[in-house]
Structures are given as structure tokens and as C-alpha cells.
Amino acid sequence: MFKQILPNRKSLLFILSSFMLISFFLTSLTNLYADQFFSKLDIDEISLKGHKLHIRGDTDLPPGSALQIKLMIPKLDDDKGKDHDVKVQITPGKFFVMIDLPKEWKNGGWIKFLSLKAIFDPDDQPKKVREIVGNKGEKLNGPKVKVQKNKKILVSVKNVAF
């Protein structure tokens, strides 16, 4: 009554080779970063457009990494917006963030100088990124790496005068 359907030899070979190819692809993707160290975190462009601050940069950190951008505007200690902390996701090789400044600062009338700091901290990363860079930043290397609380972080600082 029930007829057992067995795949023919070609179908079985196709299924087996497809499985092997997918396994190889996933393994090579995981090993893509196995021997890589990460050291590049550069703030390349800062521009003030109206009351928006645009920040662009380059990095070799894995896609999906999160950066913390700290913005400090001197001489505005008591005014709103002295310190801004913003999180930004990294796309392959790049990052971009737009920060809204108070509208009364339009066209940079109040801003003459600012300091930016981009920070990559392994504690703030998704699990897949921590697996690549190490839970304590073991795969971070270079002059922008700082040791803080028994872990490595990557820091880039840029001071800008308008």
C-alpha cells in the first residue's frame, strides 16, 4: 500500500555535495577573521550642517560592531548638550553618525571647537562580534588600543576647530 520513495543516485549526490558546500562556506566565514587583528578606527570627516553634526570614519572592525561616540564642547559646561554620547553601528569598513545639536547652535554660531572620541569596547558588542574580537579585546592591536579594567578597547580622538 505504501511505496517507499528513495532518492536516486544523482539526487543523493547533489544533496550530499550541497551540504558539504554549505558547511565549507559557513566554516570559512567563521574563520575569515580567525587570524586578523583589528587596529583601524579613524574619524575622517566632521562637518556642521545647520544644527546637525556629521561624522564619518573608516575602520577594520567587523560589521555589526557598535561604537560609542563622545562629543564634548568646551566652555558650555552649564549649557545643554555639553556632552553627547551616541551609539553607531559599523557597516563594512565605514561608520557614519549624525548628531542633532540644539537648534540655537544653528550654523555653528556657538561652536568654535569640539572634541570627539570614538570608542570600541568589547563589553558593548553583540555576541557575534565578541567572538571575533575576543571577550576582552584580545584581537585588538595597535597604537589606538588602550587597556582599561583588564580588557583592550580601541579609541580614536579628534579635535576640530570651526
XYZ file of N, CA and C in Angstrom:
486
model
N 0.805 -1.176 0.000
C 0.000 0.000 0.000
C 0.860 1.256 0.000
N 1.857 1.302 0.884
C 2.778 2.438 0.893
C 3.997 2.079 0.087
N 4.342 2.956 -0.783
C 5.526 2.740 -1.615
C 6.626 3.652 -1.094
N 7.743 3.078 -0.770
C 8.860 3.863 -0.263
C 9.567 4.521 -1.437
N 9.789 5.813 -1.296
C 10.459 6.557 -2.369
C 11.870 6.850 -1.896
N 12.815 6.322 -2.584
C 14.226 6.559 -2.291
C 14.790 7.486 -3.348
N 15.625 8.411 -2.937
C 16.227 9.283 -3.945
C 17.180 8.483 -4.832
N 17.221 8.891 -6.074
C 18.156 8.206 -6.969
C 19.574 8.664 -6.669
N 20.512 8.050 -7.292
C 21.931 8.304 -7.021
C 22.310 9.762 -7.285
N 21.806 10.366 -8.357
C 22.125 11.757 -8.691
C 21.576 12.709 -7.632
N 20.361 12.469 -7.184
C 19.754 13.332 -6.157
C 20.528 13.235 -4.851
N 20.902 12.023 -4.489
C 21.661 11.820 -3.259
C 23.020 12.506 -3.329
N 23.682 12.410 -4.466
C 24.980 13.051 -4.672
C 24.832 14.578 -4.613
N 23.762 15.097 -5.206
C 23.516 16.538 -5.185
C 23.282 17.026 -3.754
N 22.462 16.304 -3.011
C 22.180 16.693 -1.627
C 23.451 16.658 -0.789
N 24.230 15.621 -0.928
C 25.472 15.482 -0.165
C 26.470 16.581 -0.526
N 26.650 16.855 -1.809
C 27.607 17.894 -2.222
C 27.122 19.280 -1.790
N 25.808 19.527 -1.826
C 25.269 20.807 -1.369
C 25.525 20.995 0.119
N 25.296 19.951 0.900
C 25.550 20.010 2.334
C 27.022 20.301 2.611
N 27.926 19.652 1.897
C 29.367 19.869 2.088
C 29.754 21.298 1.706
N 29.189 21.799 0.628
C 29.497 23.150 0.176
C 29.015 24.182 1.205
N 27.823 24.006 1.728
C 27.296 24.930 2.735
C 28.139 24.859 4.003
N 28.525 23.659 4.418
C 29.370 23.503 5.612
C 30.707 24.196 5.421
N 31.299 24.030 4.251
C 32.578 24.677 3.950
C 32.437 26.191 3.986
N 31.354 26.702 3.394
C 31.124 28.143 3.365
C 30.977 28.702 4.776
N 30.185 28.059 5.616
C 29.988 28.539 6.992
C 31.279 28.467 7.796
N 32.055 27.419 7.614
C 33.325 27.291 8.324
C 34.305 28.360 7.867
N 34.378 28.610 6.572
C 35.313 29.618 6.075
C 34.884 31.013 6.502
N 33.568 31.249 6.608
C 33.083 32.541 7.071
C 33.474 32.762 8.527
N 33.363 31.734 9.347
C 33.753 31.832 10.751
C 35.252 32.057 10.869
N 36.021 31.393 10.021
C 37.479 31.506 10.075
C 38.007 32.735 9.346
N 37.129 33.503 8.706
C 37.554 34.685 7.957
C 38.348 35.637 8.835
N 37.932 35.794 10.077
C 38.584 36.718 10.990
C 39.524 36.023 11.971
N 39.737 34.715 11.801
C 40.484 33.939 12.796
C 41.876 34.497 13.077
N 42.606 34.891 12.057
C 43.975 35.375 12.241
C 44.093 36.886 12.137
N 42.983 37.578 12.063
C 43.012 39.022 11.861
C 43.027 39.773 13.186
N 43.839 40.819 13.221
C 43.831 41.745 14.343
C 43.182 43.037 13.867
N 42.590 43.783 14.778
C 41.855 44.992 14.443
C 42.537 46.188 15.089
N 42.838 47.208 14.277
C 43.566 48.368 14.799
C 43.105 49.690 14.198
N 42.303 49.647 13.151
C 41.945 50.873 12.439
C 40.613 51.428 12.944
N 40.663 52.643 13.430
C 39.472 53.393 13.834
C 39.811 54.863 13.621
N 39.417 55.386 12.478
C 39.777 56.749 12.090
C 38.536 57.608 11.886
N 38.519 58.772 12.513
C 37.481 59.769 12.256
C 38.014 60.616 11.111
N 37.397 60.501 9.934
C 37.918 61.141 8.727
C 37.294 62.496 8.426
N 36.012 62.643 8.713
C 35.325 63.865 8.308
C 34.340 64.298 9.386
N 34.401 65.563 9.725
C 33.449 66.156 10.661
C 32.949 67.438 10.011
N 31.637 67.540 9.857
C 31.088 68.751 9.263
C 29.839 69.167 10.029
N 29.618 70.469 10.073
C 28.467 71.039 10.756
C 27.533 71.573 9.695
N 26.339 70.979 9.616
C 25.349 71.389 8.613
C 24.094 71.804 9.363
N 23.901 73.120 9.482
C 22.787 73.630 10.276
C 23.030 73.278 11.733
N 22.089 72.569 12.337
C 22.261 72.135 13.723
C 22.570 70.631 13.799
N 23.103 70.093 12.709
C 23.459 68.672 12.673
C 24.962 68.514 12.450
N 25.547 67.667 13.262
C 26.955 67.354 13.155
C 27.086 66.009 12.452
N 27.803 65.987 11.337
C 28.002 64.758 10.573
C 29.419 64.243 10.842
N 29.519 62.962 11.173
C 30.811 62.341 11.471
C 30.941 61.082 10.621
N 32.033 60.998 9.864
C 32.312 59.825 9.030
C 33.682 59.273 9.396
N 33.810 57.961 9.250
C 35.093 57.363 9.553
C 35.287 56.014 8.889
N 36.513 55.524 9.001
C 36.913 54.226 8.457
C 37.369 53.329 9.591
N 37.141 52.027 9.415
C 37.554 51.068 10.429
C 37.732 49.692 9.802
N 38.491 48.848 10.463
C 38.598 47.456 10.033
C 37.854 46.528 10.997
N 37.064 47.109 11.908
C 36.280 46.312 12.844
C 35.185 45.554 12.093
N 34.766 44.416 12.617
C 33.751 43.614 11.918
C 32.420 44.357 11.774
N 31.714 44.123 10.675
C 30.379 44.715 10.521
C 29.493 44.280 11.685
N 28.640 45.183 12.124
C 27.778 44.900 13.263
C 28.369 45.376 14.578
N 29.633 45.803 14.550
C 30.253 46.357 15.755
C 29.569 47.659 16.113
N 29.597 47.998 17.388
C 28.998 49.246 17.862
C 30.092 50.158 18.402
N 30.032 51.411 18.030
C 30.949 52.420 18.543
C 30.182 53.355 19.454
N 30.861 53.852 20.457
C 30.301 54.913 21.284
C 31.027 56.186 20.864
N 30.265 57.195 20.464
C 30.829 58.483 20.067
C 30.567 59.466 21.207
N 31.644 60.032 21.737
C 31.522 61.033 22.797
C 31.881 62.382 22.201
N 30.990 63.327 22.354
C 31.178 64.680 21.840
C 31.262 65.617 23.025
N 32.327 66.428 23.067
C 32.495 67.390 24.137
C 32.723 68.766 23.535
N 31.932 69.721 24.012
C 32.052 71.096 23.534
C 32.506 71.949 24.708
N 33.757 72.403 24.681
C 34.286 73.197 25.797
C 33.525 74.503 25.992
N 33.612 75.031 27.189
C 33.030 76.315 27.581
C 31.509 76.307 27.589
N 30.913 75.145 27.535
C 29.459 75.054 27.599
C 29.056 74.144 28.749
N 29.825 74.204 29.832
C 29.614 73.303 30.960
C 28.194 73.339 31.502
N 27.609 74.511 31.593
C 26.290 74.622 32.196
C 25.171 74.595 31.167
N 25.524 74.645 29.900
C 24.518 74.673 28.843
C 24.143 73.245 28.458
N 22.962 73.084 27.884
C 22.563 71.744 27.457
C 23.436 71.300 26.287
N 23.706 70.029 26.245
C 24.453 69.475 25.125
C 25.946 69.511 25.276
N 26.469 69.781 26.470
C 27.923 69.765 26.619
C 28.488 68.405 26.234
N 27.929 67.361 26.794
C 28.376 66.011 26.467
C 27.257 65.268 25.759
N 27.594 64.657 24.657
C 26.656 63.797 23.935
C 27.311 62.440 23.796
N 26.600 61.393 24.142
C 27.058 60.037 23.882
C 26.088 59.416 22.893
N 26.623 58.905 21.799
C 25.810 58.325 20.743
C 26.392 56.977 20.391
N 25.541 55.996 20.130
C 26.000 54.687 19.661
C 25.757 54.620 18.161
N 26.691 54.016 17.447
C 26.584 53.892 15.997
C 27.025 52.489 15.588
N 26.334 51.925 14.607
C 26.689 50.610 14.078
C 27.663 50.783 12.915
N 28.553 49.821 12.801
C 29.553 49.842 11.737
C 29.068 49.012 10.567
N 29.120 49.603 9.373
C 28.902 48.844 8.143
C 30.287 48.437 7.666
N 30.386 47.550 6.694
C 31.730 47.088 6.303
C 32.703 48.230 5.982
N 33.670 48.412 6.866
C 34.748 49.373 6.657
C 34.431 50.828 6.952
N 33.206 51.151 7.300
C 32.806 52.552 7.451
C 31.884 52.731 8.649
N 31.808 53.980 9.108
C 30.758 54.353 10.041
C 30.355 55.794 9.763
N 29.105 56.098 10.060
C 28.552 57.442 9.869
C 27.547 57.687 10.982
N 27.592 58.880 11.530
C 26.608 59.270 12.539
C 26.268 60.738 12.341
N 25.007 61.058 12.588
C 24.544 62.432 12.523
C 23.989 62.763 13.908
N 24.528 63.794 14.518
C 24.117 64.192 15.857
C 23.353 65.502 15.761
N 22.135 65.502 16.321
C 21.339 66.727 16.385
C 21.838 67.568 17.541
N 22.233 68.787 17.232
C 22.641 69.744 18.251
C 21.467 70.672 18.527
N 21.464 71.348 19.660
C 20.376 72.289 19.920
C 20.243 73.305 18.782
N 19.016 73.594 18.397
C 18.766 74.459 17.227
C 19.349 75.858 17.377
N 19.490 76.317 18.610
C 20.064 77.654 18.784
C 21.546 77.701 18.396
N 22.152 76.531 18.186
C 23.543 76.491 17.759
C 23.659 76.488 16.245
N 22.567 76.760 15.570
C 22.489 76.715 14.112
C 23.681 77.416 13.463
N 24.179 76.816 12.421
C 25.302 77.323 11.624
C 26.574 77.517 12.443
N 26.688 76.815 13.542
C 27.929 76.849 14.299
C 28.168 78.132 15.052
N 27.130 78.953 15.230
C 27.298 80.230 15.904
C 27.896 80.104 17.294
N 27.593 79.009 17.989
C 28.091 78.812 19.342
C 29.291 77.880 19.376
N 29.498 77.162 18.322
C 30.556 76.151 18.342
C 31.790 76.673 17.619
N 32.873 76.772 18.329
C 34.149 77.168 17.732
C 35.136 75.996 17.760
N 34.940 75.104 18.717
C 35.870 73.996 18.915
C 35.092 72.841 19.545
N 35.407 71.620 19.133
C 34.814 70.454 19.780
C 35.796 69.295 19.750
N 35.572 68.377 20.656
C 36.412 67.190 20.766
C 35.529 65.955 20.611
N 35.969 65.044 19.758
C 35.242 63.800 19.517
C 36.086 62.625 19.944
N 35.438 61.630 20.498
C 36.124 60.391 20.847
C 35.246 59.239 20.386
N 35.795 58.350 19.552
C 35.106 57.131 19.131
C 35.720 55.981 19.920
N 34.865 55.184 20.559
C 35.346 54.112 21.433
C 34.710 52.790 21.020
N 35.548 51.782 20.837
C 35.083 50.415 20.635
C 35.408 49.643 21.902
N 34.379 49.206 22.602
C 34.529 48.461 23.851
C 33.919 47.076 23.649
N 34.693 46.003 23.857
C 34.160 44.648 23.652
C 32.911 44.363 24.490
N 32.788 44.983 25.664
C 31.619 44.747 26.517
C 30.316 45.232 25.884
N 30.405 46.205 24.983
C 29.211 46.787 24.358
C 28.840 46.123 23.034
N 29.473 45.003 22.707
C 29.300 44.385 21.395
C 28.319 43.210 21.433
N 27.673 42.957 20.282
C 26.861 41.747 20.190
C 27.755 40.503 20.275
N 27.163 39.387 20.608
C 27.903 38.143 20.817
C 28.766 37.764 19.607
N 28.222 37.902 18.392
C 28.980 37.508 17.192
C 30.243 38.359 17.018
N 30.192 39.631 17.414
C 31.373 40.494 17.316
C 32.386 40.127 18.400
N 31.905 39.870 19.624
C 32.816 39.458 20.710
C 33.540 38.159 20.372
N 32.873 37.246 19.663
C 33.523 36.000 19.252
C 34.688 36.268 18.307
N 34.604 37.333 17.535
C 35.644 37.664 16.555
C 36.783 38.450 17.199
N 36.457 39.461 18.006
C 37.494 40.330 18.580
C 37.986 39.860 19.943
N 37.277 38.920 20.538
C 37.632 38.421 21.863
C 36.817 39.118 22.931
N 36.438 38.369 23.954
C 35.616 38.933 25.033
C 36.313 40.068 25.762
N 37.627 40.051 25.778
C 38.399 41.114 26.433
C 39.228 41.891 25.410
N 38.814 41.824 24.125
C 39.510 42.571 23.078
C 40.854 41.987 22.699
N 41.009 40.682 22.840
C 42.305 40.042 22.559
C 42.795 40.274 21.131
N 41.884 40.503 20.186
C 42.272 40.698 18.787
C 42.432 42.172 18.409
N 42.408 43.055 19.416
C 42.679 44.476 19.157
C 44.166 44.705 19.306
N 44.736 45.470 18.375
C 46.185 45.666 18.362
C 46.494 47.017 17.726
N 47.556 47.657 18.151
C 47.989 48.894 17.515
C 48.031 50.070 18.469
N 48.427 51.239 17.934
C 48.646 52.420 18.782
C 47.368 53.014 19.384
N 46.209 52.709 18.833
C 44.958 53.265 19.360
C 44.309 52.354 20.398
N 44.989 51.263 20.740
C 44.451 50.328 21.732
C 44.884 50.762 23.124
N 43.934 50.815 24.025
C 44.183 51.153 25.423
C 43.719 49.980 26.281
N 44.404 49.755 27.400
C 43.983 48.727 28.343
C 43.213 49.412 29.453
N 42.005 48.901 29.703
C 41.141 49.508 30.693
C 40.360 48.406 31.405
N 40.527 48.307 32.696
C 39.833 47.297 33.506
C 40.049 45.884 32.961
N 41.308 45.527 32.723
C 41.706 44.187 32.266
C 41.135 43.794 30.910
N 40.857 44.768 30.056
C 40.420 44.484 28.693
C 41.004 45.543 27.772
N 41.043 45.234 26.491
C 41.517 46.185 25.494
C 40.330 46.890 24.864
N 40.471 48.199 24.667
C 39.490 48.977 23.930
C 40.229 49.729 22.828
N 39.519 50.095 21.795
C 40.088 50.849 20.680
C 39.506 52.256 20.740
N 40.388 53.283 20.724
C 39.955 54.665 20.909
C 40.564 55.552 19.825
N 39.729 56.414 19.263
C 40.190 57.420 18.313
C 39.683 58.772 18.782
N 40.578 59.758 18.829
C 40.224 61.103 19.293
C 40.500 62.095 18.182
N 39.587 63.047 18.029
C 39.774 64.099 17.029
C 39.282 65.408 17.606
N 40.112 66.441 17.521
C 39.752 67.786 17.948
C 39.543 68.626 16.690
N 38.477 69.430 16.683
C 38.133 70.189 15.480
C 37.864 71.636 15.868
N 38.409 72.547 15.093
C 38.106 73.974 15.227
C 37.318 74.394 13.995
N 36.244 75.141 14.208
C 35.408 75.610 13.087
C 35.706 77.055 12.794
